[in-house]
Short mmCIF file of C-alpha atoms and ligand atoms in Angstrom, two decimals:
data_model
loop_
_atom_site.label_atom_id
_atom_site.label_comp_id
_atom_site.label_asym_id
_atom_site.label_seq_id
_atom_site.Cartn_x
_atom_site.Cartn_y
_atom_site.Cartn_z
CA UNK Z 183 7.40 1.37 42.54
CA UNK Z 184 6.43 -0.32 39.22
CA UNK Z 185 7.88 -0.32 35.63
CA UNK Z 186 6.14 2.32 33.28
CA UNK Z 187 3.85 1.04 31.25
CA UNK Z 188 4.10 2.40 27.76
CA UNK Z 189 0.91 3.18 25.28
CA UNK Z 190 2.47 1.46 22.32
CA UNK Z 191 6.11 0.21 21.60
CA UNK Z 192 6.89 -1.21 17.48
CA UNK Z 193 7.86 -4.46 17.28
CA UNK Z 194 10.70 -4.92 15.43
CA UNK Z 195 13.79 -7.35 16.20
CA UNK Z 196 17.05 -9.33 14.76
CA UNK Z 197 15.82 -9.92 11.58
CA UNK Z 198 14.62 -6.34 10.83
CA UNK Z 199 18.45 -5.67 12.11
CA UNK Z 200 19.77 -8.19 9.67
CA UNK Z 201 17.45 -7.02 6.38
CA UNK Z 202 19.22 -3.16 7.08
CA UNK Z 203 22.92 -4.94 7.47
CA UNK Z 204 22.09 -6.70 3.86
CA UNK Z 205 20.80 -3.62 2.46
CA UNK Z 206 23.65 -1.42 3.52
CA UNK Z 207 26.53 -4.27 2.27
CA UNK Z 208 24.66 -4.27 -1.07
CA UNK Z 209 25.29 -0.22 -1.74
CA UNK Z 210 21.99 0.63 -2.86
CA UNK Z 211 20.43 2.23 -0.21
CA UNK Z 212 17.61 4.89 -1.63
CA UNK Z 213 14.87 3.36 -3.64
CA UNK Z 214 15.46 0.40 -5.76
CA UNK Z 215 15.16 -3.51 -5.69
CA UNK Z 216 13.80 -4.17 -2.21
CA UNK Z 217 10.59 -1.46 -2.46
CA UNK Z 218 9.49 -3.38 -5.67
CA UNK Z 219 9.76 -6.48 -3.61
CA UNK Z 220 7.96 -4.65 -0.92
CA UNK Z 221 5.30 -3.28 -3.21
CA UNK Z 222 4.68 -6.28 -4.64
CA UNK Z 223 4.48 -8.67 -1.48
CA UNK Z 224 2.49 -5.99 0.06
CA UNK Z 225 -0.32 -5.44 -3.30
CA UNK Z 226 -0.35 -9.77 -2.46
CA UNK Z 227 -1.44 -9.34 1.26
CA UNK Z 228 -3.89 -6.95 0.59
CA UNK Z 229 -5.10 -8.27 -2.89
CA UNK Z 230 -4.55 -5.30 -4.85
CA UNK Z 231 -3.19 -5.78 -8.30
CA UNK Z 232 -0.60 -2.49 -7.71
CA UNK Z 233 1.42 -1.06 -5.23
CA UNK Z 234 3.10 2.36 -5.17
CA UNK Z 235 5.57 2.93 -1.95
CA UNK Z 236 5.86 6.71 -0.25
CA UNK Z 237 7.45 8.42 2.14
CA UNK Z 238 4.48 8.10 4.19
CA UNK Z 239 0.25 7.80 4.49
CA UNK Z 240 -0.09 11.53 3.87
CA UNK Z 241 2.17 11.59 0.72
CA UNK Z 242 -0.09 8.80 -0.82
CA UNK Z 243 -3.29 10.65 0.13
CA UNK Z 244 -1.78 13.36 -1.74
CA UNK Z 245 -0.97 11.11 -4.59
CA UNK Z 246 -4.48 9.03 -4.34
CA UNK Z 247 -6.59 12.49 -4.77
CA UNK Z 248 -4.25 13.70 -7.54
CA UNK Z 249 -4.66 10.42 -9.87
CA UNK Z 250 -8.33 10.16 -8.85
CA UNK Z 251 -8.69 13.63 -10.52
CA UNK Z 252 -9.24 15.72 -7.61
CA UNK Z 253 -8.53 19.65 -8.45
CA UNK Z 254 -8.84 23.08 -6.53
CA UNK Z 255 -12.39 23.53 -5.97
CA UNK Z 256 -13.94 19.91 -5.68
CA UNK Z 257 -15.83 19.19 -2.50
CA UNK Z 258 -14.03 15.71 -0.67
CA UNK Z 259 -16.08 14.31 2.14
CA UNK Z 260 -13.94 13.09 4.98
CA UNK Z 261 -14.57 12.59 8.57
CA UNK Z 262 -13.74 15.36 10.94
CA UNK Z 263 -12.77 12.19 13.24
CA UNK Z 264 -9.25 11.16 12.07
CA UNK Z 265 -5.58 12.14 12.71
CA UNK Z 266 -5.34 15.77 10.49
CA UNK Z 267 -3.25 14.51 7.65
CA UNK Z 268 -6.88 13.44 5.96
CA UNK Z 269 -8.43 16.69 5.59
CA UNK Z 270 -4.70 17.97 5.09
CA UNK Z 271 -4.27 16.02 1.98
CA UNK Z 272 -8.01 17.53 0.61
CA UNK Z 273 -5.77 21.00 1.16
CA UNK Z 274 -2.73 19.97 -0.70
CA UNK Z 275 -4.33 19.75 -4.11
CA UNK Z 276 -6.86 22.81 -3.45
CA UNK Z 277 -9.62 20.92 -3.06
CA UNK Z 278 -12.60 21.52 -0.09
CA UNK Z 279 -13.18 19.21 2.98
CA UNK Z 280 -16.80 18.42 3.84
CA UNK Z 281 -16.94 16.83 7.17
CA UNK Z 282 -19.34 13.66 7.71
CA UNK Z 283 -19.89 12.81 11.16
CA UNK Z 284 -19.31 8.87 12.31
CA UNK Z 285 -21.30 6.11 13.50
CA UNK Z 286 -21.10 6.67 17.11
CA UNK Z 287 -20.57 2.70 17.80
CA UNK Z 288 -17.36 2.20 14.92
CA UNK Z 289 -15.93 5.52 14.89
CA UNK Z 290 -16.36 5.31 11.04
CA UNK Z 291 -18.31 7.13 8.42
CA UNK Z 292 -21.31 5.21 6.69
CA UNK Z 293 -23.53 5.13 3.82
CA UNK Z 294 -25.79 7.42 5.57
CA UNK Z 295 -23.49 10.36 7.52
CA UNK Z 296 -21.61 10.30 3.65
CA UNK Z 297 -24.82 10.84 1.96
CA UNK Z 298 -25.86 13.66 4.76
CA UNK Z 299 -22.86 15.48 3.45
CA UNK Z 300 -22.83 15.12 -0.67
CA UNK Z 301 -23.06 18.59 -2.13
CA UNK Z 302 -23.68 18.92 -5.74
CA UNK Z 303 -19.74 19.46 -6.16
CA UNK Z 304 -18.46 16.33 -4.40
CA UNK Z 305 -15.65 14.55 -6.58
CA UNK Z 306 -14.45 11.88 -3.99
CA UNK Z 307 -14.38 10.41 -0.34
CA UNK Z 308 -12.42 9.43 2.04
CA UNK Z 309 -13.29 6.39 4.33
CA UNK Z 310 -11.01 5.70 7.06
CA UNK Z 311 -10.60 2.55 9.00
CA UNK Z 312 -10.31 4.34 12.29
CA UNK Z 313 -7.97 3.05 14.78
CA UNK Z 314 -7.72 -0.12 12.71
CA UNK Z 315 -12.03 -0.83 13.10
CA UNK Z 316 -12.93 -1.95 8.99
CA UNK Z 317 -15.07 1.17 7.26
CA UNK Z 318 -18.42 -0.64 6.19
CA UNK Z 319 -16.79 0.84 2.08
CA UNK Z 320 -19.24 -1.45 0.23
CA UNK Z 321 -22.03 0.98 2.33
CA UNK Z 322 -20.08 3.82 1.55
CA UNK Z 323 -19.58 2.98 -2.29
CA UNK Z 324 -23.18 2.30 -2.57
CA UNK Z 325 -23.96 5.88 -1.91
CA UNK Z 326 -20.84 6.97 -4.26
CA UNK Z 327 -20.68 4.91 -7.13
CA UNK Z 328 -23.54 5.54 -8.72
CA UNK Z 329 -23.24 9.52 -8.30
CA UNK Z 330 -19.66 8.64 -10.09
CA UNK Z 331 -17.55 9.58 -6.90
CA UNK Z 332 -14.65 8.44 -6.58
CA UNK Z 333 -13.94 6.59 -2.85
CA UNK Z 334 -10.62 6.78 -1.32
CA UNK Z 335 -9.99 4.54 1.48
CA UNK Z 336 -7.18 5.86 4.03
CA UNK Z 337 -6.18 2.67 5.41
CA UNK Z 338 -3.38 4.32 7.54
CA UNK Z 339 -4.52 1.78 10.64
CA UNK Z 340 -5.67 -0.89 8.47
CA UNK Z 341 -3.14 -3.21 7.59
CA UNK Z 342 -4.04 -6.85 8.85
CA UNK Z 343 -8.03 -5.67 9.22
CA UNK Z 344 -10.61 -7.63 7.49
CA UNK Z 345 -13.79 -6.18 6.01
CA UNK Z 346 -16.26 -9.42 5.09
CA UNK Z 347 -13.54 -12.15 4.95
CA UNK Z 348 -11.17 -9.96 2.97
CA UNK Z 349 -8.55 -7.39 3.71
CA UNK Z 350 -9.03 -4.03 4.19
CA UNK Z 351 -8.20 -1.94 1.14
CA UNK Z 352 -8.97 -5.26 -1.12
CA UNK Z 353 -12.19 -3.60 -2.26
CA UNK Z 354 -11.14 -0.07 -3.12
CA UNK Z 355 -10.38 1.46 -5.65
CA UNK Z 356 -7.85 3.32 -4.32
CA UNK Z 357 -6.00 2.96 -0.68
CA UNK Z 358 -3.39 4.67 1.37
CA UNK Z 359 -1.80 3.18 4.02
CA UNK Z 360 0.63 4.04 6.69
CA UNK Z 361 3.98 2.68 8.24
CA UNK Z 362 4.39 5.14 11.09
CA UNK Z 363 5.64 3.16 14.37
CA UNK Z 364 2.37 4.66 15.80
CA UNK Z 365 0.68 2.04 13.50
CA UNK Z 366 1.75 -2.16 13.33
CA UNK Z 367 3.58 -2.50 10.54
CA UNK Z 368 6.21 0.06 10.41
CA UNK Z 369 9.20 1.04 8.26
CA UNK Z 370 9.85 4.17 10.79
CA UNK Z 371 8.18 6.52 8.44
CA UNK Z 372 6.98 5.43 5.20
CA UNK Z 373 3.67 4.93 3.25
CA UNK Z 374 2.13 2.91 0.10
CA UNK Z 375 -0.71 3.80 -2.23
CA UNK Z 376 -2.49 0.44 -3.35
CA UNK Z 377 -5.15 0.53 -6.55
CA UNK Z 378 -6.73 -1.90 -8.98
CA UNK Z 379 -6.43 0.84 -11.46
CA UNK Z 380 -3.08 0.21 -13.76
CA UNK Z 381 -2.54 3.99 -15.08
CA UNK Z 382 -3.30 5.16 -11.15
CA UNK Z 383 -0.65 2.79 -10.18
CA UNK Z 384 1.69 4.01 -13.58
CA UNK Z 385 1.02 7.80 -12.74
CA UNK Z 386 1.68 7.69 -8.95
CA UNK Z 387 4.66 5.98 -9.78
CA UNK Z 388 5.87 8.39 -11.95
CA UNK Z 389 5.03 11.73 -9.62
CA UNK Z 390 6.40 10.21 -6.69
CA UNK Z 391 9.93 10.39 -8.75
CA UNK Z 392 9.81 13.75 -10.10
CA UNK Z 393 7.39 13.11 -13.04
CA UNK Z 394 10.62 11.63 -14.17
CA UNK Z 395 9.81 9.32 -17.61
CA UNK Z 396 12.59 6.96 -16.45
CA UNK Z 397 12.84 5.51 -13.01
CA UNK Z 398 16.38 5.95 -11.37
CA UNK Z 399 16.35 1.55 -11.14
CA UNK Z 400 15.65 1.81 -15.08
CA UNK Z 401 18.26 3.94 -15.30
CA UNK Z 402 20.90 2.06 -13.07
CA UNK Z 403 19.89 -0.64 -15.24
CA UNK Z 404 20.92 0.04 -18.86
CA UNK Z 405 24.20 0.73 -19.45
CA UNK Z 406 23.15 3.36 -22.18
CA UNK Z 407 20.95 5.44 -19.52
CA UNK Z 408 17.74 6.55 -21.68
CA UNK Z 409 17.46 10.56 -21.88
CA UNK Z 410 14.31 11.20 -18.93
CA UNK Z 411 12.04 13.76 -19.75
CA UNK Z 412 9.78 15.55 -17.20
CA UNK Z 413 5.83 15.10 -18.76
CA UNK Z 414 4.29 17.44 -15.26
CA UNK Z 415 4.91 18.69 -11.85
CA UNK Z 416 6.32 15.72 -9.59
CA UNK Z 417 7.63 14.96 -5.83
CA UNK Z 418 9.83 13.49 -4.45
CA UNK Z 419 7.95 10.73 -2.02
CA UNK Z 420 10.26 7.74 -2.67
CA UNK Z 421 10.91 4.94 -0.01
CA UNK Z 422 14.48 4.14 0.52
CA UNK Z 423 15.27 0.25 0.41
CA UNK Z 424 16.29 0.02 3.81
CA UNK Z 425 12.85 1.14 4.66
CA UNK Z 426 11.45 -0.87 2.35
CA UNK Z 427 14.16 -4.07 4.21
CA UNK Z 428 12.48 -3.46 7.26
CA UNK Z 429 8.98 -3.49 5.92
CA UNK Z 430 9.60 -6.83 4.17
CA UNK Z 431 10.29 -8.69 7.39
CA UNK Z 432 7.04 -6.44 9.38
CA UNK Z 433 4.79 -7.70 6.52
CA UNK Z 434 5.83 -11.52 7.45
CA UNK Z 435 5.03 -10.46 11.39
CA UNK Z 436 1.87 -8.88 10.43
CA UNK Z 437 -0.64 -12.62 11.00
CA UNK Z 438 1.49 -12.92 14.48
CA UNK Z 439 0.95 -9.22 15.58
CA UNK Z 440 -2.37 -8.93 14.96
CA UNK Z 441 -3.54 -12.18 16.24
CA UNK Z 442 -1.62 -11.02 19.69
CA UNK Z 443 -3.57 -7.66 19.92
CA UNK Z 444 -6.57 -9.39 19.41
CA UNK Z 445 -5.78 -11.74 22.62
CA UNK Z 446 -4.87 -8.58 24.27
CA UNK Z 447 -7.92 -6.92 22.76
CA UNK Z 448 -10.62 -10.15 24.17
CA UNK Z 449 -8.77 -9.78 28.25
CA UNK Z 450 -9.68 -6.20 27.89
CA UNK Z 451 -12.99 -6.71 26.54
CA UNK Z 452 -13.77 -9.55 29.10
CA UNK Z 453 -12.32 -7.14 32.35
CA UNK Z 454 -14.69 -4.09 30.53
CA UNK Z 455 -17.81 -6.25 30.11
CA UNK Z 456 -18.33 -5.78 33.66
CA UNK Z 457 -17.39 -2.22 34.17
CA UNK Z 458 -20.44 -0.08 34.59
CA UNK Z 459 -19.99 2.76 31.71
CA UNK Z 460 -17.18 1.60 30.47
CA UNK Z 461 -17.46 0.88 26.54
CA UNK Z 462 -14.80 -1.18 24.96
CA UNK Z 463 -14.11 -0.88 21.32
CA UNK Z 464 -15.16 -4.00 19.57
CA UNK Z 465 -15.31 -6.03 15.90
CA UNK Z 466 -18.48 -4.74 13.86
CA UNK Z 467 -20.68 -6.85 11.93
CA UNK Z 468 -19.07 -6.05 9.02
CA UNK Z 469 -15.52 -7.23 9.56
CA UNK Z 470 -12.56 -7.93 12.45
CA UNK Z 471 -10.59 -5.00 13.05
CA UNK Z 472 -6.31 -5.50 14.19
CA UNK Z 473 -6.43 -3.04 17.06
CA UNK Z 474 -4.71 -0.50 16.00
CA UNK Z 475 -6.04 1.52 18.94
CA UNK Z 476 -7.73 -0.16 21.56
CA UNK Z 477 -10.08 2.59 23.14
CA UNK Z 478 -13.04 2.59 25.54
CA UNK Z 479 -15.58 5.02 26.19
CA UNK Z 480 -16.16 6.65 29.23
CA UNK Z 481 -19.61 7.31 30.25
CA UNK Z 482 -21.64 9.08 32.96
CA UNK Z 483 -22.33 6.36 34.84
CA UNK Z 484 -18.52 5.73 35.61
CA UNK Z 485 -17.34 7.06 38.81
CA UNK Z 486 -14.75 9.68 37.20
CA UNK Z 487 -14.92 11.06 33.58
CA UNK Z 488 -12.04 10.64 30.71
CA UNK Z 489 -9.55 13.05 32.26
CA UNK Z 490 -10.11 11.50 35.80
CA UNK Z 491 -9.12 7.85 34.16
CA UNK Z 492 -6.77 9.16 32.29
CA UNK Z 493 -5.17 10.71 35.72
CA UNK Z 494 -5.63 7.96 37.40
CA UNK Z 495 -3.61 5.51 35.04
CA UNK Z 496 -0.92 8.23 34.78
CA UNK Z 497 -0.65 7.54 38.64
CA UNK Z 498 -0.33 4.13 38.53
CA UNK Z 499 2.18 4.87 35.99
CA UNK Z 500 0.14 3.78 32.91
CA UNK Z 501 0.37 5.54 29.41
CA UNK Z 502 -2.48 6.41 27.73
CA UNK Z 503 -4.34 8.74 25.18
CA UNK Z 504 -7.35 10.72 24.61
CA UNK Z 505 -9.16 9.39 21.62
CA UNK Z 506 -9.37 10.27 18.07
CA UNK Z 507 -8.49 14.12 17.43
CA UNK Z 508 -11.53 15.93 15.66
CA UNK Z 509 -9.98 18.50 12.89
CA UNK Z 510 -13.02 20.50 12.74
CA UNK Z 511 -11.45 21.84 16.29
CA UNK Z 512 -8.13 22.84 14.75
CA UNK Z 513 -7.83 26.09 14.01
CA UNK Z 514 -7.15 25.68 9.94
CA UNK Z 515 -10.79 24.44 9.68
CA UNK Z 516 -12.82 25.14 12.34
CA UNK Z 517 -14.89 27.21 10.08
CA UNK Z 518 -15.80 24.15 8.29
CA UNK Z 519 -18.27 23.27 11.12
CA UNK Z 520 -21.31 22.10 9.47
CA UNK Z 521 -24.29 23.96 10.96
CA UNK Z 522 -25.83 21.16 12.27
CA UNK Z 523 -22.32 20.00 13.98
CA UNK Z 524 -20.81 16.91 14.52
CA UNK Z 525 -22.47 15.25 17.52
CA UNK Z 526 -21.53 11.22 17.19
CA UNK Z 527 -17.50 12.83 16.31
CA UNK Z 528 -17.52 15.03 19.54
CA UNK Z 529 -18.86 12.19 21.73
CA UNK Z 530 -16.08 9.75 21.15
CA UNK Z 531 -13.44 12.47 20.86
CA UNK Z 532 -14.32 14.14 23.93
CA UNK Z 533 -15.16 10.42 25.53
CA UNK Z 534 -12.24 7.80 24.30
CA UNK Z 535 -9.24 6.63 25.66
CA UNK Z 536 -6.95 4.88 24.48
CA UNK Z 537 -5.03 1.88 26.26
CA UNK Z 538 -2.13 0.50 26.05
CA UNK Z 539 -1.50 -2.27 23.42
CA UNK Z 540 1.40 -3.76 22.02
CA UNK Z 541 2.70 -7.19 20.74
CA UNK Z 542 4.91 -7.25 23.80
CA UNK Z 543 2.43 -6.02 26.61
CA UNK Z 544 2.51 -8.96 29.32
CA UNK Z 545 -0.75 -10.35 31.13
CA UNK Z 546 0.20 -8.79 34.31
CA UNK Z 547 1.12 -5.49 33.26
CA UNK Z 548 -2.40 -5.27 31.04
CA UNK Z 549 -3.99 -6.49 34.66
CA UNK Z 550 -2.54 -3.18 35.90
CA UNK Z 551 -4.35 -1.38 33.64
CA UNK Z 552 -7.19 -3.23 34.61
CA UNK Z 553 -6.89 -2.58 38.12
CA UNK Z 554 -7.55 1.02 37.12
CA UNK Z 555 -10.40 0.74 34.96
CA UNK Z 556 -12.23 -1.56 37.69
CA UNK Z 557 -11.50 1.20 40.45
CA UNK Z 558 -10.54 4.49 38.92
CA UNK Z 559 -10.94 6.45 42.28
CA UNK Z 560 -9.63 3.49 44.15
CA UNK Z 561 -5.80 4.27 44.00
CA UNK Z 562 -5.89 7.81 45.48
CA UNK Z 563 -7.93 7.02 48.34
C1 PLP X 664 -1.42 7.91 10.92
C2 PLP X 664 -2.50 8.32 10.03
C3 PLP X 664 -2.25 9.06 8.87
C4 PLP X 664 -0.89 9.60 8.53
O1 PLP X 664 0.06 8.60 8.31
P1 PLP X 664 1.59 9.02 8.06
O2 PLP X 664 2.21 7.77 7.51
O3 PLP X 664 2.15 9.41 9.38
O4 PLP X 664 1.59 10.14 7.08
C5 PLP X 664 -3.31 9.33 8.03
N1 PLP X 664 -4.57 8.93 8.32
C6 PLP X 664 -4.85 8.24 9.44
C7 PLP X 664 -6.24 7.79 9.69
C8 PLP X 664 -3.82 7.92 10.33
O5 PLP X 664 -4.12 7.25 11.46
#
């Protein structure tokens, strides 16, 4: 018998613990002093001049289209080949999703698949760094910015990703990002919009509270609360501070965690290189990616296909994952097939796995896992 080996597990420990203690004795528990410390110390790591914190990736996608000017009607180019809340978003302020298919080495859009999929009525894009591998944006802004559209960059994997020395999300103009536990830095759920753009930054503020004209910390602060007044339709997509607690102390883990799932990441790599059609996920040219998702490929000349692997670690009492989801196969837009389809998206989604990785995965329960990949058909003989 042997311990379970999980797909992911957070990391989060004592001081995480003692941030929430603090932020409970202090009495101010929704959002307030600690998510503009968070927001700020976060707009620092990625070197964006603002920060706006949400309740999660999806409400800042919403937030990102609506200050970028995106209305009912505009065409958003997105890749098919990304968790649903993407194409979602394009929904939530009427706008229409245009799927680009994906370099089939990356996982990520490029100059060229955008370009395939412009249409005279294309306002924006969004460019995810898939599973935490760096978009190539400068490619994909060189195809947008001269047609004036706007690039959105969901960096829901990203943080602690590099994209030619700098961080991911440092170079766009806009950029959501995620805290989910699924991803490495979490706050349980919880999100943040980063721009370069000050009345982006000033507007998202302001509808993620309402489209109140006076923030409830302005308020708590004078003693002679200022009337608010309500300028257009708002949300409500505020962080709490003991979210925001716990994402202080994740940001100051984030060096340490990724440099351990890239150590994880370069024994899996090494154990793949000689597996016959076996692809590993790797860094592109472009940038280092933080492993977000450590995936492989499965090809024909392996002796079982993704379902058999994925079988077989579930026997050896592994946890893994089929690969990226494709949202042109869920039912709320599978009539947004493009004609031509998606051939590089289907491939990886129909192909990838995904691993275990986490900061605490030790060497010899990752050389189970590579037991399995070496010998798929081995343990059932
Ligand atoms: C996880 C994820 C999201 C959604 O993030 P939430 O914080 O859960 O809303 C959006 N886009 C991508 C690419 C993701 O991986």
């Amino acid at each position: 018998m042997s311990d379970r080996i999980n797909v992911m597990m957070p990391w989060l420990g004592r001081e995480e613990e003692e941030a929430l203690a603090e932020v409970i004795a202090s009495g101010w528990v929704a959002q307030g002093p600690r998510v503009a410390r968070f927001e700020r110390e976060f707009a620092s790591a990625v070197r964006s001049r603002y920060a706006v914190a949400t309740t999660s990736c999806t409400t800042a996608l919403h937030l990102a289209l609506i200050v970028a000017g995106i209305r009912e009607g505009d065409h958003v180019v997105i890749p098919s080949f990304s968790f649903i809340a993407t194409t979602n978003a394009v929904r939530y302020v009427g706008a229409h999703p245009v799927f680009a298919d994906v370099d089939p080495v990356t996982g990520n859009v490029t100059g060229d698949t955008v370009a395939a999929a412009l249409t005279p009525r294309t306002r924006a894009v969004i460019a995810v760094d898939q599973g935490g591998v760096p978009v190539d944006l400068d490619d994909v802004r060189a195809v947008a910015d001269p047609a004036g559209i706007v690039v959105i960059e969901d960096a829901a994997c990203g943080a602690g990703s590099t994209l030619r020395g700098c961080p991911v999300g440092a170079g766009a103009e806009i950029a959501a990002w995620s805290f989910h536990p699924r991803k490495l830095l979490t706050t349980g759920e919880g999100g943040m919009l980063t721009t370069n753009h000050q009345s982006w930054a000033v507007r998202a503020a302001h509808l993620r509270e309402h489209g109140m004209s006076v923030s409830a910390a302005e308020r708590h602060a004078s003693a002679l609360p200022p009337a608010e007044t309500y300028d257009e339709v708002g949300y409500n997509f505020r962080m709490t501070d003991l979210q925001a607690a716990v994402g202080i102390v994740q940001l100051g883990r984030l060096p340490e965690m990724v440099a351990r799932r890239r150590r994880i990441a370069a024994r899996y790599q090494a154990a793949v290189d000689g597996v016959h059609g076996l692809r590993a996920v790797t860094d592109p040219p472009h940038g280092t990616t933080n492993y977000q998702s450590f995936w492989v490929e499965v090809d024909d000349e392996y002796p079982t296909d993704r379902e058999g692997l994925l079988e077989a670690l579930a026997v050896a009492d592994i946890s893994a994952r089929r690969g990226i989801m494709a949202a042109h196969r869920q039912a709320p837009y599978r009539h947004l097939t493009p004609p031509e389809g998606l051939p590089a998206t289907e491939r990886l989604t129909d192909r990838t796995l995904i691993l275990p990785m986490f900061h605490h995965l030790s060497d010899a329960n990752q050389d189970r896992v590579i037991d399995v990949l070496r010998d798929p058909v081995g343990g059932r003989r």
